[in-house]
Short mmCIF file of C-alpha atoms and ligand atoms in Angstrom, two decimals:
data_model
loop_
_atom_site.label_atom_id
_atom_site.label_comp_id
_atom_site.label_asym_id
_atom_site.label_seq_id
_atom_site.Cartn_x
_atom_site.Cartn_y
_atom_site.Cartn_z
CA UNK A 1 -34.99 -18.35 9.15
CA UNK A 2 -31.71 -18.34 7.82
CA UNK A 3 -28.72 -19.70 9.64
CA UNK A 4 -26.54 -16.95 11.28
CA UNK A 5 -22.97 -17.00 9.86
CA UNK A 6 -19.84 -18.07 11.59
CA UNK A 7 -16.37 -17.13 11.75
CA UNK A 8 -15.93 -19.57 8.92
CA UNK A 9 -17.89 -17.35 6.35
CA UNK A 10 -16.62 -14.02 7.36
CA UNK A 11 -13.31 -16.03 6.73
CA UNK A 12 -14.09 -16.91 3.31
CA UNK A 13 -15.62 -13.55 3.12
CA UNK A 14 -12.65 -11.74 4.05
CA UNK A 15 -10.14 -13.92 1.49
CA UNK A 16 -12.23 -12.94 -1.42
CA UNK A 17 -12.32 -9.10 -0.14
CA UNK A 18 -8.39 -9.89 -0.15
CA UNK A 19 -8.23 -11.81 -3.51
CA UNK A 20 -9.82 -8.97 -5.34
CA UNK A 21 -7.74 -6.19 -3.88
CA UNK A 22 -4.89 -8.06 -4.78
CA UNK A 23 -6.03 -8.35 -7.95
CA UNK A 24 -6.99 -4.71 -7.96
CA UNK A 25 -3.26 -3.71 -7.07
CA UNK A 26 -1.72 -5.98 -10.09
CA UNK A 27 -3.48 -3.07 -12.22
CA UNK A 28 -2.10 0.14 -9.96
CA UNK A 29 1.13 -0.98 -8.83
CA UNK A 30 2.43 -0.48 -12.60
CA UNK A 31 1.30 2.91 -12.67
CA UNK A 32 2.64 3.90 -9.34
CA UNK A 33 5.72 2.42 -10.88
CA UNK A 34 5.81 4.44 -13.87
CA UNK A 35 5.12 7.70 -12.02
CA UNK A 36 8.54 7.14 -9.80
CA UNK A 37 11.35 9.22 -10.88
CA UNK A 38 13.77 8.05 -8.42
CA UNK A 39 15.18 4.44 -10.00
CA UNK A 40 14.99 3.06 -6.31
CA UNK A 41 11.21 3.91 -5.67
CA UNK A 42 10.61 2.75 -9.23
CA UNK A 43 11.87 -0.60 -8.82
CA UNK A 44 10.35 -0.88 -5.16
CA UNK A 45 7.14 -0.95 -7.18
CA UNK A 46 8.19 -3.19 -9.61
CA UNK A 47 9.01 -5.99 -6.93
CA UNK A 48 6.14 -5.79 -4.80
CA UNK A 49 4.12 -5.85 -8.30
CA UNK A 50 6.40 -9.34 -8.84
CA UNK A 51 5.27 -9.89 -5.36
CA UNK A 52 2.02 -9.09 -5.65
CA UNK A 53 1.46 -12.18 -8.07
CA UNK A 54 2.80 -14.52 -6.16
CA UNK A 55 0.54 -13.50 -3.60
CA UNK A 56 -3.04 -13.76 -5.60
CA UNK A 57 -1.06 -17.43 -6.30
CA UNK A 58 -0.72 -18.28 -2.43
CA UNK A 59 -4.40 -16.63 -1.94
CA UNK A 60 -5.21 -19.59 -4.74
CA UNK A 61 -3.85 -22.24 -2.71
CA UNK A 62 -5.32 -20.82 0.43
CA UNK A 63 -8.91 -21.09 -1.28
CA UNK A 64 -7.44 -24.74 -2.49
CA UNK A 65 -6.86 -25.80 1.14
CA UNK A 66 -10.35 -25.01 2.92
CA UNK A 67 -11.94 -26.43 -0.50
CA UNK A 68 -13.56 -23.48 -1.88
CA UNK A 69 -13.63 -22.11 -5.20
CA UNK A 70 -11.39 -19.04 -6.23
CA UNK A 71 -13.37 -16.25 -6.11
CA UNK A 72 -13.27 -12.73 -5.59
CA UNK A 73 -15.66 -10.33 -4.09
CA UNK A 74 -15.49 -6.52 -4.57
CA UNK A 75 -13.05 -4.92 -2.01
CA UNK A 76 -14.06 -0.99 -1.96
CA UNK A 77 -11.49 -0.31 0.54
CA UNK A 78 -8.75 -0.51 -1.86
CA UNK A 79 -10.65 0.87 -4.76
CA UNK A 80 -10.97 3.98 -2.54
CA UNK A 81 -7.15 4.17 -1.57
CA UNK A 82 -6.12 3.64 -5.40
CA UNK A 83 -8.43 5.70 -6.14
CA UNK A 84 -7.29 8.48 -3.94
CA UNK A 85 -3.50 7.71 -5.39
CA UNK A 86 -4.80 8.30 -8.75
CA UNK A 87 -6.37 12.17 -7.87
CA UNK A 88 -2.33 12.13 -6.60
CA UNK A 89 -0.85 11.10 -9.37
CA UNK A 90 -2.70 14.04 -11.54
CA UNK A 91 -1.51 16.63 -9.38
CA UNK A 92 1.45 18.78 -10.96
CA UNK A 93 4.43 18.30 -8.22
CA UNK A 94 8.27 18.24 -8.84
CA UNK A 95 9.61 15.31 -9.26
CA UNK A 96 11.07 14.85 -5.50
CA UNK A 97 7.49 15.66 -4.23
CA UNK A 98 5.63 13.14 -6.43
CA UNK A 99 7.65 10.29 -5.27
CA UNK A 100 7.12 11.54 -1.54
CA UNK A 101 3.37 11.39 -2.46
CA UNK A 102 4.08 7.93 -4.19
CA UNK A 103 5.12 6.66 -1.35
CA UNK A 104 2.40 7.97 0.83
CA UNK A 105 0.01 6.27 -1.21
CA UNK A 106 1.56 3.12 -1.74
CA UNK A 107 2.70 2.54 2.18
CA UNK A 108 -1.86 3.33 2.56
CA UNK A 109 -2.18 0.39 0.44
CA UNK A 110 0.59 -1.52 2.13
CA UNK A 111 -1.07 -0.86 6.16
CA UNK A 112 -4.58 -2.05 4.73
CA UNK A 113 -3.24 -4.87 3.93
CA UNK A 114 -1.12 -5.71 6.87
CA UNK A 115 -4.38 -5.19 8.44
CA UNK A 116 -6.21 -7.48 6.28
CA UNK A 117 -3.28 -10.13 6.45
CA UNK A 118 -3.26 -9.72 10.11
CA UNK A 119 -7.12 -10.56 10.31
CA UNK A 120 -6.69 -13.75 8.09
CA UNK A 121 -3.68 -14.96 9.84
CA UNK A 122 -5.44 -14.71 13.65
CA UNK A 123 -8.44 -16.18 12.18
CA UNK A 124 -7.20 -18.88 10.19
CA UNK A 125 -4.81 -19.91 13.45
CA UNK A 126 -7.79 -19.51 16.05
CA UNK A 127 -9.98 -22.03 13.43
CA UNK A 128 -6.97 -24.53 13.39
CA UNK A 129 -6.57 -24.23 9.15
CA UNK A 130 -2.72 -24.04 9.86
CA UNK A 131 -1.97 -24.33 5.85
CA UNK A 132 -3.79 -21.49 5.60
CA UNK A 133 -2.19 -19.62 8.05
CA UNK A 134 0.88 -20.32 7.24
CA UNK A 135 0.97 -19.33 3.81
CA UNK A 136 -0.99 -15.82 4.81
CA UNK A 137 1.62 -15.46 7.69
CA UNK A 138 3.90 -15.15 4.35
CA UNK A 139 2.03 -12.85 2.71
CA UNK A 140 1.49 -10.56 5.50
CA UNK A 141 5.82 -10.82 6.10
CA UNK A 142 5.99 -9.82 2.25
CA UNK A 143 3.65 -7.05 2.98
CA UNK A 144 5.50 -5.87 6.07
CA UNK A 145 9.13 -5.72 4.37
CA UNK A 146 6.84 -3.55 1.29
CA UNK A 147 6.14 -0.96 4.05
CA UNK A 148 9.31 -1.02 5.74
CA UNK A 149 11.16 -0.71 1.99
CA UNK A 150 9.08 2.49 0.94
CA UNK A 151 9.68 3.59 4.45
CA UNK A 152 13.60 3.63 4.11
CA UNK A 153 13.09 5.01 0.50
CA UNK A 154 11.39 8.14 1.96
CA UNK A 155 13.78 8.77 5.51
CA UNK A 156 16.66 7.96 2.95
CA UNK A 157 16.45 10.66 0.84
CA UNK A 158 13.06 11.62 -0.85
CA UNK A 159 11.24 13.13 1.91
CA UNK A 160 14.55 15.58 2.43
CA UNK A 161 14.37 16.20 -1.30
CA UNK A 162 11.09 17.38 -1.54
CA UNK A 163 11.52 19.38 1.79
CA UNK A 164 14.53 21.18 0.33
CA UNK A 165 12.16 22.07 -2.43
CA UNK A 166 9.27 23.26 -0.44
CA UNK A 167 11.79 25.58 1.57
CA UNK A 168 14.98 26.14 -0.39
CA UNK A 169 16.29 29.12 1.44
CA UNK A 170 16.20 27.23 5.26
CA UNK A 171 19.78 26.12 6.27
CA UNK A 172 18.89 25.30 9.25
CA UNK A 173 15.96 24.78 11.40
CA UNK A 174 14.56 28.18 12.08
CA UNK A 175 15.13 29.31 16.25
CA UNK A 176 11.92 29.54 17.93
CA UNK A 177 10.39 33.29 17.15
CA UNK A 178 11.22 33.37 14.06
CA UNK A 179 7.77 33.67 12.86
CA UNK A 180 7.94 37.01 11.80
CA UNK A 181 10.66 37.14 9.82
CA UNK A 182 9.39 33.37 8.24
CA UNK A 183 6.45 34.91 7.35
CA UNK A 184 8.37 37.84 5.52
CA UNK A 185 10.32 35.24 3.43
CA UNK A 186 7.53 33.34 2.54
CA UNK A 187 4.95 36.01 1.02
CA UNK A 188 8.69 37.06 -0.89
CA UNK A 189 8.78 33.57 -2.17
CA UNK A 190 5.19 33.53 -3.31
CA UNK A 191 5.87 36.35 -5.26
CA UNK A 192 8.84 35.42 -6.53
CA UNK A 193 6.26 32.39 -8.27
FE1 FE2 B 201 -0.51 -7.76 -1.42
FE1 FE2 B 202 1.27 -5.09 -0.79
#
């Protein structure tokens, strides 16, 4: 029978889940990039693409210090959130609203990695492979300042934007009972389309 696997292996498991998402995000962050109107979000991408790199490099050294071959394994967790940022990406929004979605998609990416970072780090740290975990605590601070970035980009201005376009004749916030008359305005605004 076949020895059951430890922490160790699900370890090495995990960093080559991790190595090929990164690897997988190299090819998406460009396009997320290039889909950004607003010059802000735009270069956001751009940096954390920069980033990105220098992450698959620590992930190298990582492999480097537990003596284990670079290698990647599959990871159909991002696949499935790029992929869902591509069916995005095709939909016809204004401008304002496609970076909102942007950024919805890229802080999804961003949160399953801090997830995947956060594994690694706990893992590496309970095993005693400090190298390790200190170059993955990096990664995982890089990962957190991405999320907090598109955050700001989005509260700062874009999220507004697009609201303003969803509902351009609300001043202000409606009072409560308002319903009817809400619902008046909006049937006259989908004919208006
Ligand atoms: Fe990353
Ligand atoms: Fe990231």
């Amino acid at each position: 029978m076949a020895e059951a696997g430890t922490l160790h292996d699900a370890f090495i498991e995990e960093l080559r889940d991790t190595y090929d998402a990164e690897k997988q995000l190299t090819k998406a962050l460009p396009k997320l990039a290039k889909a950004a109107t607003d010059a802000k979000l735009r270069s956001a991408f751009e940096t954390h693409l920069k980033e990105t790199q220098g992450q698959i490099a620590r992930l190298e050294q990582v492999f480097e210090s537990l003596d284990e071959k670079v290698r990647g394994k599959h990871c159909d967790g991002i696949a499935g959130i790029i992929e869902e940022g591509k069916s995005i990406m095709e939909e016809d929004f204004d401008d304002t609203t496609m970076d909102a979605c942007l950024i919805a998609a890229g802080q999804r990416a961003e949160h399953y990695e801090m997830a995947a970072y956060g594994t690694l780090v706990a893992w590496a740290q309970a095993m005693g492979h400090t190298e390790a975990a200190t170059l993955l605590q990096q990664t995982l601070d890089e990962e957190k300042a991405a999320d907090k970035k598109l955050s700001g980009l989005a509260e700062g201005g874009i999220n507004q934007g697009a609201a303003d376009a969803a509902h351009p004749d609300d001043d202000e916030a409606e009072p409560v009972g308002a319903a009817a008359s809400s619902a008046r305005k909006s049937s006259a605004k989908t004919a208006r389309r």
